Coordinates of C-alpha atoms and ligand atoms in Angstrom, one line a residue:
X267 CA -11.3 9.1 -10.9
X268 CA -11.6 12.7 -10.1
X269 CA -8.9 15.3 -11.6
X270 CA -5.7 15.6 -9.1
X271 CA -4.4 18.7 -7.7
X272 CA -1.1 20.4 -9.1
X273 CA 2.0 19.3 -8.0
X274 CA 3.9 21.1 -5.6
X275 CA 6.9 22.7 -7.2
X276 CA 10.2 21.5 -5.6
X277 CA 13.5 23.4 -6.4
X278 CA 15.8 21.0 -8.4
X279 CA 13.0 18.5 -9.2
X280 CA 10.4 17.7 -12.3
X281 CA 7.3 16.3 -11.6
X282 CA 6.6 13.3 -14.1
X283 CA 3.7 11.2 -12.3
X284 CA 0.8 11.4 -10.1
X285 CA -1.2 8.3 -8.9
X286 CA -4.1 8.8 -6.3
X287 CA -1.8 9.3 -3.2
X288 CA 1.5 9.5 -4.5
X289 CA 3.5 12.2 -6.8
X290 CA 7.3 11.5 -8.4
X291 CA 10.1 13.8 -9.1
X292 CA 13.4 13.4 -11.1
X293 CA 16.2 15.5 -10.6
X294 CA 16.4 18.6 -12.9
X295 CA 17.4 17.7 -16.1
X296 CA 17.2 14.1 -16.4
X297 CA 14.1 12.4 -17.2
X298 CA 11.6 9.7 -15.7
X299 CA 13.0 6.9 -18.1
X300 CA 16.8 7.3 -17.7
X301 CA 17.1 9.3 -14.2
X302 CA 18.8 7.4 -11.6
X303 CA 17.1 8.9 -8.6
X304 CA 13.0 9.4 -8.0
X305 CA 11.6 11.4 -5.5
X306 CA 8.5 9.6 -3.9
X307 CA 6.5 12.2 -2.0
X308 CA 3.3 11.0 0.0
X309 CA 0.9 13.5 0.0
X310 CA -1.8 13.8 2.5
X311 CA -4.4 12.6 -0.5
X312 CA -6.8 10.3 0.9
X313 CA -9.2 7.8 -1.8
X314 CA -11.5 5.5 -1.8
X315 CA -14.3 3.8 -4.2
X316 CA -11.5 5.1 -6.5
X317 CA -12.1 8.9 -5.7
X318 CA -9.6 11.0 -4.4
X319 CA -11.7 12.9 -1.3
X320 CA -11.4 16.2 0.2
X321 CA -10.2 17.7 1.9
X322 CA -6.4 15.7 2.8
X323 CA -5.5 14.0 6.0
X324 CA -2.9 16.3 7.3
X325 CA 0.1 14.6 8.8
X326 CA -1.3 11.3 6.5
X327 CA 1.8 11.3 4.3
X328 CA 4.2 11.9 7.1
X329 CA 2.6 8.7 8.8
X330 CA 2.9 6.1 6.0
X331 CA 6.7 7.3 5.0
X332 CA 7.5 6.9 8.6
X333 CA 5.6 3.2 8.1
X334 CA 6.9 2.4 5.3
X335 CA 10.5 3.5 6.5
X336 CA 10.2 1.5 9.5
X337 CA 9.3 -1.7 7.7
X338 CA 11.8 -1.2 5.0
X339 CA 14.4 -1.4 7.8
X340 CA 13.5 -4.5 9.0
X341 CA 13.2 -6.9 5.3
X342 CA 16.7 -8.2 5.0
X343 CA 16.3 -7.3 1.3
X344 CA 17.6 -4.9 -1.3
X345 CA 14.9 -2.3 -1.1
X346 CA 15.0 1.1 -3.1
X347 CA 16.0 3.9 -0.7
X348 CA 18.9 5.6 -2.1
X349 CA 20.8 7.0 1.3
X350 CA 24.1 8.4 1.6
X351 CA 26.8 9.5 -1.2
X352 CA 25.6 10.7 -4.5
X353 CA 22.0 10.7 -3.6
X354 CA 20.6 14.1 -3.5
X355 CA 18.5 15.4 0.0
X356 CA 14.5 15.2 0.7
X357 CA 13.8 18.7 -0.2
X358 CA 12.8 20.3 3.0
X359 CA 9.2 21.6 2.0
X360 CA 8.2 17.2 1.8
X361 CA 11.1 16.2 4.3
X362 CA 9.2 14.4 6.4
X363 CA 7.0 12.6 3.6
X364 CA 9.2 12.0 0.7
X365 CA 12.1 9.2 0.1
X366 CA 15.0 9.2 -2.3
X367 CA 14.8 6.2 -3.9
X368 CA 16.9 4.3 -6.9
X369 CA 15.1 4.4 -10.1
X370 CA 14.4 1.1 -10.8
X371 CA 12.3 -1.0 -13.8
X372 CA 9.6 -1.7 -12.3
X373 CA 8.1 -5.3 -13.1
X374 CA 4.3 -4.9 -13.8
X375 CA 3.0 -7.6 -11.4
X376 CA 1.9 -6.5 -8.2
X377 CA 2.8 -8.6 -5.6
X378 CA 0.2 -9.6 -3.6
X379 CA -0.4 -12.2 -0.4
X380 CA -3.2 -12.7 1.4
X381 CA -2.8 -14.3 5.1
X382 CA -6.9 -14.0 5.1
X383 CA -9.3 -13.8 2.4
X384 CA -11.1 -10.8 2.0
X385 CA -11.8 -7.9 -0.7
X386 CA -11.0 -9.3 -3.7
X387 CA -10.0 -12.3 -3.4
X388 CA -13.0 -13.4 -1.2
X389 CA -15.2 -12.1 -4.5
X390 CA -13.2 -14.2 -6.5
X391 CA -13.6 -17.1 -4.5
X392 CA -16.8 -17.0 -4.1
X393 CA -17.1 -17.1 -7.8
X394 CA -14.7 -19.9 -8.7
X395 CA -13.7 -21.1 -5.1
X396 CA -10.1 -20.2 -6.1
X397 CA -8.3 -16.9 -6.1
X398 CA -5.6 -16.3 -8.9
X399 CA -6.0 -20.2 -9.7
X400 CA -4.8 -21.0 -6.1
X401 CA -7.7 -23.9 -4.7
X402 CA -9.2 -23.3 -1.2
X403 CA -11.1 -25.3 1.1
X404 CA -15.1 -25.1 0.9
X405 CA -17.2 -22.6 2.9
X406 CA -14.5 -20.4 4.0
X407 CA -16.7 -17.1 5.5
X408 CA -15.2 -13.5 4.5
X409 CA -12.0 -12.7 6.5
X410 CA -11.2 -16.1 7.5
X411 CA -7.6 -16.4 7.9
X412 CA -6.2 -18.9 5.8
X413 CA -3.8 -22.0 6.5
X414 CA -0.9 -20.8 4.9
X415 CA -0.8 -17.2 3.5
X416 CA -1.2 -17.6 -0.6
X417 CA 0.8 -15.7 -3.4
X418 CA -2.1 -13.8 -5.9
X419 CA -0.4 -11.5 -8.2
X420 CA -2.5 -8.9 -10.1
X421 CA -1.1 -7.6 -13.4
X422 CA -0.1 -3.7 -12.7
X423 CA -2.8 -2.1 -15.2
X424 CA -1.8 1.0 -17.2
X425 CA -2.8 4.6 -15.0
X426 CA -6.5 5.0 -14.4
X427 CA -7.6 1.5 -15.4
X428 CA -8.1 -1.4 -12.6
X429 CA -5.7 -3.7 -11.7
X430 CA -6.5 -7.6 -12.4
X431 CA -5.8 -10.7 -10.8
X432 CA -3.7 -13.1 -12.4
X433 CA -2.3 -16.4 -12.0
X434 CA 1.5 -17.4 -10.9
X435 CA 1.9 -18.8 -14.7
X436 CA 0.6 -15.3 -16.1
X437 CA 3.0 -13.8 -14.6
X438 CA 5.9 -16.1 -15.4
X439 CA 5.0 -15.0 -19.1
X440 CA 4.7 -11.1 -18.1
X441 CA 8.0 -11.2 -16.1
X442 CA 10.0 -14.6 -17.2
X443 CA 9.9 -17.8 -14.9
X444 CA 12.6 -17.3 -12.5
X445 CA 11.7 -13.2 -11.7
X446 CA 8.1 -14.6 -11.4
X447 CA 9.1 -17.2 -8.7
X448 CA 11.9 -14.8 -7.2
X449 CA 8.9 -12.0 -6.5
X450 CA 6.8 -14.7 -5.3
X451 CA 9.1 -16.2 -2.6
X452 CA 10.6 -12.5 -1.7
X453 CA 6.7 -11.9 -0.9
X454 CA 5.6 -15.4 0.8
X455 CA 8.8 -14.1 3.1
X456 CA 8.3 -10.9 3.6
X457 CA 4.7 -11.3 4.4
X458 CA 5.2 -14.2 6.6
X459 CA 7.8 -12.2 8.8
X460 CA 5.7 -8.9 8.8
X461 CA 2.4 -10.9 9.8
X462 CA 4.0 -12.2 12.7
X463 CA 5.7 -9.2 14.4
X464 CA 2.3 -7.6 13.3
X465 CA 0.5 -10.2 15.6
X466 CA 3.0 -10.0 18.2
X467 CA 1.6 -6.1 18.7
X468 CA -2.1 -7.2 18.1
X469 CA -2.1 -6.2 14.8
X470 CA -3.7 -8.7 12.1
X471 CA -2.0 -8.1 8.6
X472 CA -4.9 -9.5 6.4
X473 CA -3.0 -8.6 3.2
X474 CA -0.8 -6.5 1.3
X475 CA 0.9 -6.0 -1.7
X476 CA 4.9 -5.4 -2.6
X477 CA 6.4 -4.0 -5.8
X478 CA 9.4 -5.0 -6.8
X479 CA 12.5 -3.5 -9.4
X480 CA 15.0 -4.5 -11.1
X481 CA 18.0 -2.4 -10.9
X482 CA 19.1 -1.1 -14.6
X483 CA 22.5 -0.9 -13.6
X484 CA 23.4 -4.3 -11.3
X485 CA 20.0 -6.2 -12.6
X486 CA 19.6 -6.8 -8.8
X487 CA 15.7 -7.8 -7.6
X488 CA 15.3 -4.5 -5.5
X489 CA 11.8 -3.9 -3.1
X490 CA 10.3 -0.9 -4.0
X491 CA 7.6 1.7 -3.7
X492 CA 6.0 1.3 -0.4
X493 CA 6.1 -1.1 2.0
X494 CA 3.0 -2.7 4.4
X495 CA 1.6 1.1 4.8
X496 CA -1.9 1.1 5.9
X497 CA -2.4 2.0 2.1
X498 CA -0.8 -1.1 0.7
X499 CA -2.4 -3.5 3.1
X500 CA -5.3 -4.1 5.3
X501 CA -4.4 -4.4 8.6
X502 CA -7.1 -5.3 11.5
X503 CA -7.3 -4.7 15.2
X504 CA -6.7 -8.4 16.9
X505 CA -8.6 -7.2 19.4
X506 CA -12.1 -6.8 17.2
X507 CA -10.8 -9.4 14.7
X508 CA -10.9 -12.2 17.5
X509 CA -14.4 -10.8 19.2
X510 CA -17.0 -13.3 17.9
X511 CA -19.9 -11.4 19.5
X512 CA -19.0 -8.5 16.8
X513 CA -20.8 -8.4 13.5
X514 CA -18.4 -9.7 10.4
X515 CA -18.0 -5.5 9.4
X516 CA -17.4 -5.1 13.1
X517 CA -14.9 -7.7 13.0
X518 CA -13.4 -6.5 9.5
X519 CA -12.9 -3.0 10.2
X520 CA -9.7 -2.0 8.4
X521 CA -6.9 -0.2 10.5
X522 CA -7.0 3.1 8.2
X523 CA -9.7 4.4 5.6
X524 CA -12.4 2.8 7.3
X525 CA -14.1 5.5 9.3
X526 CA -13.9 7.1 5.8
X527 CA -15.8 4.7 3.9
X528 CA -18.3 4.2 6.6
X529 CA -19.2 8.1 6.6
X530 CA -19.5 7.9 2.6
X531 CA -21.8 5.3 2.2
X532 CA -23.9 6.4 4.8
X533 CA -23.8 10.0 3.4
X534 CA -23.2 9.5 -0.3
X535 CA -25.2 7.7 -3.0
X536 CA -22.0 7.1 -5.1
X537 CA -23.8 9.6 -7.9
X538 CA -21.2 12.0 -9.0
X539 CA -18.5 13.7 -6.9
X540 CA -18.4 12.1 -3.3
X541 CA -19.3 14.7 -0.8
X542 CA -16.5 17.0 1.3
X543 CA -15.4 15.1 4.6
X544 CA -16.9 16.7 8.0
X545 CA -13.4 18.0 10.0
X546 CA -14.6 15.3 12.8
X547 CA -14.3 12.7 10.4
X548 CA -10.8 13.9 9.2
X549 CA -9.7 13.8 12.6
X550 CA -10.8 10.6 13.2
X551 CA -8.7 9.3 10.0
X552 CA -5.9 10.5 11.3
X553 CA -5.9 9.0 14.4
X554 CA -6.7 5.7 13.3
X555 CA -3.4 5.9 11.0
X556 CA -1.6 7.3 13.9
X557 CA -2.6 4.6 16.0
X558 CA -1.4 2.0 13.5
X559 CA 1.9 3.6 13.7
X560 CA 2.3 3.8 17.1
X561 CA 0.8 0.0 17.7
X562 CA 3.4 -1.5 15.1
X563 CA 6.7 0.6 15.6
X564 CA 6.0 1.1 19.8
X565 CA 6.8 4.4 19.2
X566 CA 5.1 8.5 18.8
X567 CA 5.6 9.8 15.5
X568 CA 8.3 11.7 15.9
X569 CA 6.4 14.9 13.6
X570 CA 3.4 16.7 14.0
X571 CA 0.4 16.3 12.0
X572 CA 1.6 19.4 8.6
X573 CA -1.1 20.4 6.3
X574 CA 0.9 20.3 3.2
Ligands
ATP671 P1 -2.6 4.1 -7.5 O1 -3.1 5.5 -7.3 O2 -3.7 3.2 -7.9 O3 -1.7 3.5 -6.4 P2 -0.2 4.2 -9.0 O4 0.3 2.9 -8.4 O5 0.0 4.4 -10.4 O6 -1.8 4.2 -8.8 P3 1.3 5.6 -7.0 O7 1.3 4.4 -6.2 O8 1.1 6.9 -6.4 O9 0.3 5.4 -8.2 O10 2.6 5.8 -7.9 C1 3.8 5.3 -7.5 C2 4.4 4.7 -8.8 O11 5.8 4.7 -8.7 C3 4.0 3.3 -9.1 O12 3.7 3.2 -10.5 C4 5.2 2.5 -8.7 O13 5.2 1.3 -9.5 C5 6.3 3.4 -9.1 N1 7.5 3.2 -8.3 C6 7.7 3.0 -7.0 N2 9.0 2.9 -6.6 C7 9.7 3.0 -7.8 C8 11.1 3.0 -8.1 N3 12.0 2.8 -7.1 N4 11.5 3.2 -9.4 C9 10.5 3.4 -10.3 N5 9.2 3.4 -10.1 C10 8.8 3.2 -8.8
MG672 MG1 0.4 2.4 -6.3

Protein backbone atom coordinates (compact mmCIF):
# COMPACT_ATOMS: atom_id res chain seq x y z
CA UNK A 1 0.00 0.00 0.00
CA UNK A 2 1.04 3.50 -1.00
CA UNK A 3 1.74 6.25 1.94
CA UNK A 4 -1.73 8.12 2.95
CA UNK A 5 -2.18 11.73 2.90
CA UNK A 6 -2.23 13.84 6.25
CA UNK A 7 -5.12 13.97 8.13
CA UNK A 8 -7.28 16.91 8.08
CA UNK A 9 -6.98 18.78 11.32
CA UNK A 10 -10.50 19.07 13.02
CA UNK A 11 -10.90 21.54 16.00
CA UNK A 12 -11.55 19.50 19.26
CA UNK A 13 -10.49 16.16 17.57
CA UNK A 14 -7.15 13.78 17.50
CA UNK A 15 -6.57 11.81 14.73
CA UNK A 16 -5.52 8.15 15.89
CA UNK A 17 -6.18 5.87 12.59
CA UNK A 18 -6.13 5.86 8.89
CA UNK A 19 -7.18 2.83 6.85
CA UNK A 20 -7.38 3.16 2.87
CA UNK A 21 -10.70 5.17 2.82
CA UNK A 22 -11.47 5.99 6.19
CA UNK A 23 -9.71 8.36 8.98
CA UNK A 24 -10.88 8.33 13.05
CA UNK A 25 -10.88 11.01 15.54
CA UNK A 26 -11.37 11.09 19.39
CA UNK A 27 -12.37 13.91 21.16
CA UNK A 28 -9.57 16.13 22.59
CA UNK A 29 -8.00 14.71 25.33
CA UNK A 30 -9.19 11.24 25.55
CA UNK A 31 -7.57 8.60 23.71
CA UNK A 32 -8.47 5.86 20.99
CA UNK A 33 -8.60 3.03 23.72
CA UNK A 34 -10.72 4.53 26.44
CA UNK A 35 -12.67 7.46 24.47
CA UNK A 36 -16.31 6.98 24.34
CA UNK A 37 -17.01 8.73 21.09
CA UNK A 38 -15.02 8.18 17.44
CA UNK A 39 -15.36 10.36 14.68
CA UNK A 40 -15.58 8.25 11.40
CA UNK A 41 -14.84 10.56 8.51
CA UNK A 42 -15.13 9.14 4.84
CA UNK A 43 -12.86 10.68 2.79
CA UNK A 44 -13.12 10.90 -0.93
CA UNK A 45 -9.96 8.24 -1.08
CA UNK A 46 -10.64 5.84 -3.74
CA UNK A 47 -8.36 2.06 -3.83
CA UNK A 48 -8.02 -0.72 -5.53
CA UNK A 49 -5.48 -3.74 -6.18
CA UNK A 50 -4.74 -2.46 -2.63
CA UNK A 51 -3.46 1.16 -3.77
CA UNK A 52 -5.00 4.12 -2.76
CA UNK A 53 -5.29 6.18 -6.39
CA UNK A 54 -5.32 9.67 -7.31
CA UNK A 55 -6.60 11.86 -7.51
CA UNK A 56 -10.10 11.43 -4.83
CA UNK A 57 -13.65 11.04 -6.04
CA UNK A 58 -15.11 14.29 -4.88
CA UNK A 59 -18.49 14.00 -3.34
CA UNK A 60 -17.33 9.93 -2.81
CA UNK A 61 -17.39 10.15 0.96
CA UNK A 62 -20.56 12.22 1.14
CA UNK A 63 -22.22 9.37 -0.95
CA UNK A 64 -21.29 6.28 1.15
CA UNK A 65 -22.12 8.13 4.70
CA UNK A 66 -25.37 9.09 3.18
CA UNK A 67 -25.56 5.00 2.17
CA UNK A 68 -24.42 3.77 4.95
CA UNK A 69 -26.80 6.18 7.01
CA UNK A 70 -29.70 5.15 5.07
CA UNK A 71 -29.13 1.50 5.63
CA UNK A 72 -28.30 1.91 9.21
CA UNK A 73 -31.82 3.25 9.62
CA UNK A 74 -33.52 0.55 8.38
CA UNK A 75 -31.54 -2.81 10.50
CA UNK A 76 -33.73 -3.12 13.54
CA UNK A 77 -30.42 -3.48 15.42
CA UNK A 78 -28.23 -1.59 17.93
CA UNK A 79 -25.91 -0.02 15.52
CA UNK A 80 -23.09 2.59 16.59
CA UNK A 81 -24.34 6.12 15.70
CA UNK A 82 -24.10 8.10 18.75
CA UNK A 83 -27.08 10.95 18.18
CA UNK A 84 -28.57 13.28 20.48
CA UNK A 85 -27.48 14.19 24.25
CA UNK A 86 -23.91 14.00 25.27
CA UNK A 87 -22.65 13.27 21.84
CA UNK A 88 -20.59 15.96 20.42
CA UNK A 89 -21.52 17.51 16.57
CA UNK A 90 -19.94 16.42 13.04
CA UNK A 91 -17.51 19.17 12.74
CA UNK A 92 -18.66 21.19 9.94
CA UNK A 93 -15.49 21.10 7.58
CA UNK A 94 -16.58 16.69 7.21
CA UNK A 95 -20.40 17.37 8.06
CA UNK A 96 -21.65 15.78 5.36
CA UNK A 97 -19.12 12.70 5.46
CA UNK A 98 -18.42 11.95 9.03
CA UNK A 99 -20.65 10.08 11.77
CA UNK A 100 -20.42 10.25 15.61
CA UNK A 101 -20.33 6.92 16.54
CA UNK A 102 -20.07 4.94 20.19
CA UNK A 103 -16.65 3.56 20.65
CA UNK A 104 -17.02 0.17 20.75
CA UNK A 105 -14.58 -3.20 21.03
CA UNK A 106 -14.57 -4.21 18.00
CA UNK A 107 -14.52 -8.13 17.52
CA UNK A 108 -11.82 -9.11 14.90
CA UNK A 109 -14.01 -11.20 12.61
CA UNK A 110 -15.36 -9.59 9.73
CA UNK A 111 -18.64 -10.52 8.95
CA UNK A 112 -19.14 -11.61 5.75
CA UNK A 113 -22.17 -13.29 3.53
CA UNK A 114 -22.28 -13.97 0.22
CA UNK A 115 -25.84 -14.30 -1.67
CA UNK A 116 -23.52 -15.14 -4.85
CA UNK A 117 -20.16 -16.50 -5.14
CA UNK A 118 -17.65 -14.41 -6.47
CA UNK A 119 -14.09 -12.67 -5.57
CA UNK A 120 -12.86 -14.58 -3.04
CA UNK A 121 -14.85 -16.98 -2.27
CA UNK A 122 -15.27 -18.20 -5.89
CA UNK A 123 -11.14 -18.61 -5.70
CA UNK A 124 -11.58 -20.54 -2.81
CA UNK A 125 -14.01 -22.70 -4.17
CA UNK A 126 -12.59 -23.44 -6.97
CA UNK A 127 -9.72 -24.72 -4.94
CA UNK A 128 -11.46 -26.83 -2.32
CA UNK A 129 -15.14 -26.62 -3.65
CA UNK A 130 -15.94 -24.96 -0.22
CA UNK A 131 -15.63 -21.51 0.94
CA UNK A 132 -14.75 -20.94 4.84
CA UNK A 133 -15.56 -24.87 5.18
CA UNK A 134 -19.15 -24.21 3.97
CA UNK A 135 -19.82 -27.27 1.06
CA UNK A 136 -21.31 -26.13 -2.33
CA UNK A 137 -22.81 -27.84 -5.15
CA UNK A 138 -20.43 -28.92 -8.17
CA UNK A 139 -19.76 -26.63 -11.21
CA UNK A 140 -21.13 -23.53 -9.87
CA UNK A 141 -19.81 -20.67 -12.71
CA UNK A 142 -18.36 -17.30 -11.10
CA UNK A 143 -21.24 -15.09 -9.88
CA UNK A 144 -23.78 -17.67 -9.63
CA UNK A 145 -26.24 -16.77 -6.98
CA UNK A 146 -26.36 -19.21 -4.42
CA UNK A 147 -29.42 -21.17 -2.82
CA UNK A 148 -29.31 -19.70 0.42
CA UNK A 149 -26.84 -16.80 1.09
CA UNK A 150 -23.81 -18.43 3.34
CA UNK A 151 -22.05 -17.00 6.50
CA UNK A 152 -17.85 -16.79 5.57
CA UNK A 153 -16.11 -14.88 8.22
CA UNK A 154 -12.55 -13.66 7.53
CA UNK A 155 -10.31 -12.96 10.53
CA UNK A 156 -9.83 -8.97 10.65
CA UNK A 157 -5.87 -8.99 10.00
CA UNK A 158 -3.71 -6.39 11.81
CA UNK A 159 -3.33 -2.84 9.49
CA UNK A 160 -1.60 -3.28 6.19
CA UNK A 161 -1.68 -7.17 6.05
CA UNK A 162 -4.64 -9.15 4.15
CA UNK A 163 -7.56 -10.27 5.63
CA UNK A 164 -8.17 -14.21 5.61
CA UNK A 165 -10.99 -16.45 5.50
CA UNK A 166 -11.93 -18.43 8.24
CA UNK A 167 -14.24 -21.03 9.28
CA UNK A 168 -17.50 -20.45 11.67
CA UNK A 169 -15.47 -22.67 14.40
CA UNK A 170 -12.33 -20.33 14.00
CA UNK A 171 -14.12 -17.81 14.97
CA UNK A 172 -16.00 -19.28 17.80
CA UNK A 173 -12.39 -19.56 19.32
CA UNK A 174 -11.41 -15.89 18.19
CA UNK A 175 -14.66 -14.44 19.64
CA UNK A 176 -16.31 -17.23 22.12
CA UNK A 177 -19.24 -19.51 20.84
CA UNK A 178 -22.23 -17.59 21.44
CA UNK A 179 -20.68 -13.89 19.99
CA UNK A 180 -19.58 -16.16 17.05
CA UNK A 181 -23.18 -17.45 16.41
CA UNK A 182 -24.77 -14.00 17.53
CA UNK A 183 -22.57 -12.13 14.57
CA UNK A 184 -23.44 -14.84 12.33
CA UNK A 185 -27.30 -14.79 12.60
CA UNK A 186 -27.24 -10.75 13.00
CA UNK A 187 -25.52 -11.07 9.39
CA UNK A 188 -27.59 -14.07 7.77
CA UNK A 189 -30.47 -11.29 8.73
CA UNK A 190 -29.35 -8.33 7.90
CA UNK A 191 -28.12 -9.52 4.62
CA UNK A 192 -31.20 -11.42 3.80
CA UNK A 193 -33.43 -8.20 4.42
CA UNK A 194 -30.93 -5.83 2.53
CA UNK A 195 -30.71 -8.27 -0.55
CA UNK A 196 -34.27 -8.19 -0.94
CA UNK A 197 -35.23 -4.44 -0.82
CA UNK A 198 -31.97 -4.32 -2.96
CA UNK A 199 -33.76 -6.60 -5.64
CA UNK A 200 -36.86 -4.91 -5.23
CA UNK A 201 -34.96 -1.65 -6.85
CA UNK A 202 -32.98 -3.84 -9.42
CA UNK A 203 -30.14 -3.88 -7.43
CA UNK A 204 -28.27 -7.37 -6.97
CA UNK A 205 -26.39 -7.40 -3.44
CA UNK A 206 -23.68 -10.13 -4.33
CA UNK A 207 -22.02 -9.67 -0.92
CA UNK A 208 -20.97 -7.67 1.79
CA UNK A 209 -19.44 -7.63 4.90
CA UNK A 210 -20.65 -6.17 8.64
CA UNK A 211 -18.52 -5.38 11.65
CA UNK A 212 -19.78 -5.66 14.73
CA UNK A 213 -19.00 -4.14 18.69
CA UNK A 214 -19.41 -4.88 21.72
CA UNK A 215 -20.33 -2.04 23.88
CA UNK A 216 -17.64 -1.56 26.91
CA UNK A 217 -20.18 -0.08 28.94
CA UNK A 218 -23.71 -2.32 28.56
CA UNK A 219 -21.71 -5.41 26.66
CA UNK A 220 -24.52 -4.94 24.18
CA UNK A 221 -23.76 -6.65 20.32
CA UNK A 222 -23.75 -3.15 18.56
CA UNK A 223 -23.44 -2.95 14.29
CA UNK A 224 -20.70 -0.91 13.48
CA UNK A 225 -18.45 0.77 11.02
CA UNK A 226 -20.21 0.93 7.72
CA UNK A 227 -23.01 -0.55 6.55
CA UNK A 228 -23.76 -2.21 2.74
CA UNK A 229 -21.76 0.94 1.14
CA UNK A 230 -20.69 0.28 -2.29
CA UNK A 231 -17.23 -0.13 -0.50
CA UNK A 232 -18.36 -2.90 1.84
CA UNK A 233 -20.22 -4.90 -0.73
CA UNK A 234 -20.56 -5.64 -4.32
CA UNK A 235 -23.61 -4.68 -5.60
CA UNK A 236 -24.62 -5.50 -9.45
CA UNK A 237 -27.01 -3.90 -11.82
CA UNK A 238 -30.07 -6.67 -12.23
CA UNK A 239 -30.47 -5.33 -15.35
CA UNK A 240 -26.84 -6.64 -16.76
CA UNK A 241 -26.62 -9.37 -14.09
CA UNK A 242 -29.77 -11.13 -15.71
CA UNK A 243 -28.64 -10.39 -19.53
CA UNK A 244 -27.25 -13.81 -20.67
CA UNK A 245 -26.16 -12.40 -24.05
CA UNK A 246 -23.43 -10.31 -21.86
CA UNK A 247 -19.98 -11.71 -21.32
CA UNK A 248 -19.47 -13.04 -17.48
CA UNK A 249 -17.28 -9.46 -16.79
CA UNK A 250 -20.21 -7.75 -18.55
CA UNK A 251 -22.46 -9.47 -16.41
CA UNK A 252 -20.29 -8.89 -13.14
CA UNK A 253 -19.64 -5.42 -13.38
CA UNK A 254 -19.61 -4.13 -9.75
CA UNK A 255 -21.96 -1.05 -8.97
CA UNK A 256 -18.81 1.27 -7.85
CA UNK A 257 -14.95 0.94 -8.44
CA UNK A 258 -15.41 -0.83 -11.54
CA UNK A 259 -14.86 1.74 -14.26
CA UNK A 260 -11.75 2.28 -12.12
CA UNK A 261 -10.33 -1.02 -12.30
CA UNK A 262 -11.15 -1.40 -15.94
CA UNK A 263 -9.09 1.91 -16.87
CA UNK A 264 -5.98 0.46 -14.66
CA UNK A 265 -5.59 -2.69 -16.10
CA UNK A 266 -5.94 -1.56 -19.36
CA UNK A 267 -3.52 1.33 -18.62
CA UNK A 268 -1.24 -0.04 -15.93
CA UNK A 269 1.07 -2.98 -15.79
CA UNK A 270 0.66 -3.22 -11.96
CA UNK A 271 4.70 -2.27 -11.75
CA UNK A 272 5.06 0.42 -9.21
CA UNK A 273 2.77 3.27 -8.44
CA UNK A 274 -0.56 2.93 -10.50
CA UNK A 275 -0.90 5.78 -12.81
CA UNK A 276 -3.07 9.24 -12.03
CA UNK A 277 -6.83 8.74 -13.05
CA UNK A 278 -7.90 10.84 -16.42
CA UNK A 279 -10.76 13.56 -14.93
CA UNK A 280 -13.28 11.55 -17.44
CA UNK A 281 -12.68 8.63 -15.56
CA UNK A 282 -13.17 10.32 -12.13
CA UNK A 283 -16.34 11.53 -13.25
CA UNK A 284 -17.52 8.44 -14.40
CA UNK A 285 -16.78 6.92 -10.70
CA UNK A 286 -18.76 9.21 -9.28
CA UNK A 287 -21.66 8.79 -11.17
CA UNK A 288 -21.71 5.23 -10.85
CA UNK A 289 -21.73 5.65 -6.90
CA UNK A 290 -24.27 8.31 -7.27
CA UNK A 291 -26.45 6.15 -9.21
CA UNK A 292 -26.26 3.44 -6.57
CA UNK A 293 -27.51 5.89 -4.23
CA UNK A 294 -30.10 7.18 -5.94
CA UNK A 295 -31.35 3.49 -7.26
CA UNK A 296 -31.41 2.09 -3.54
CA UNK A 297 -32.71 5.14 -1.40
CA UNK A 298 -35.26 6.56 -4.52
CA UNK A 299 -33.90 9.63 -3.71
CA UNK A 300 -31.03 12.73 -5.03
CA UNK A 301 -28.31 13.09 -2.74
CA UNK A 302 -29.32 15.78 -0.91
CA UNK A 303 -25.29 17.46 -1.26
CA UNK A 304 -23.24 18.42 -4.01
CA UNK A 305 -20.39 16.59 -5.09
CA UNK A 306 -17.22 18.76 -2.22
CA UNK A 307 -13.67 18.28 -3.10
CA UNK A 308 -12.47 17.84 0.45
P1 LIG B 1 -9.19 -1.04 5.07
O1 LIG B 1 -8.56 0.16 4.51
O2 LIG B 1 -8.70 -2.31 4.49
O3 LIG B 1 -10.71 -0.96 5.17
P2 LIG B 1 -9.33 -0.72 7.86
O4 LIG B 1 -10.58 -1.54 8.04
O5 LIG B 1 -8.30 -0.84 8.91
O6 LIG B 1 -8.63 -1.07 6.55
P3 LIG B 1 -11.03 1.59 7.82
O7 LIG B 1 -12.16 0.73 7.39
O8 LIG B 1 -10.83 2.89 7.16
O9 LIG B 1 -9.68 0.80 7.69
O10 LIG B 1 -11.04 1.89 9.36
C1 LIG B 1 -12.13 1.87 10.15
C2 LIG B 1 -11.73 1.19 11.43
O11 LIG B 1 -12.61 1.59 12.46
C3 LIG B 1 -11.83 -0.32 11.32
O12 LIG B 1 -10.71 -0.88 11.95
C4 LIG B 1 -13.11 -0.63 12.10
O13 LIG B 1 -13.04 -1.91 12.69
C5 LIG B 1 -13.10 0.46 13.14
N1 LIG B 1 -14.41 0.85 13.67
C6 LIG B 1 -15.55 1.08 12.98
N2 LIG B 1 -16.56 1.44 13.81
C7 LIG B 1 -16.03 1.45 15.07
C8 LIG B 1 -16.57 1.75 16.37
N3 LIG B 1 -17.84 2.12 16.54
N4 LIG B 1 -15.74 1.64 17.43
C9 LIG B 1 -14.44 1.28 17.28
N5 LIG B 1 -13.87 1.01 16.08
C10 LIG B 1 -14.65 1.08 14.98
MG1 LIG C 1 -12.37 -1.32 6.85
Amino acid sequence: MNVLPTPLALPGWSHTYSGKVRDLYVPEGTDAATSPYLLVVASNRVSAFDFVLEPPIPGKGALLTALSNWWFSRIPLANHLAIGEGSPAVPEAVADRAVVSRRLEMYPVECVVRGALTGSGFVEYQQTGAVCGIELPAGLNDGDQLEEPIYTPAYKAPFGEHDENITFERSAELVGQDVAEALRDASLKIFTEARDLAAERGVVLADTKFEFGKDPVTGELVLADEVLTSDSSRYWDASTYFDETLSGAERLASFDKQIVRNWLAANWDKQGVPPVLPAEIVEQTYARYRELYVRLTGEEPAFAPSAQ
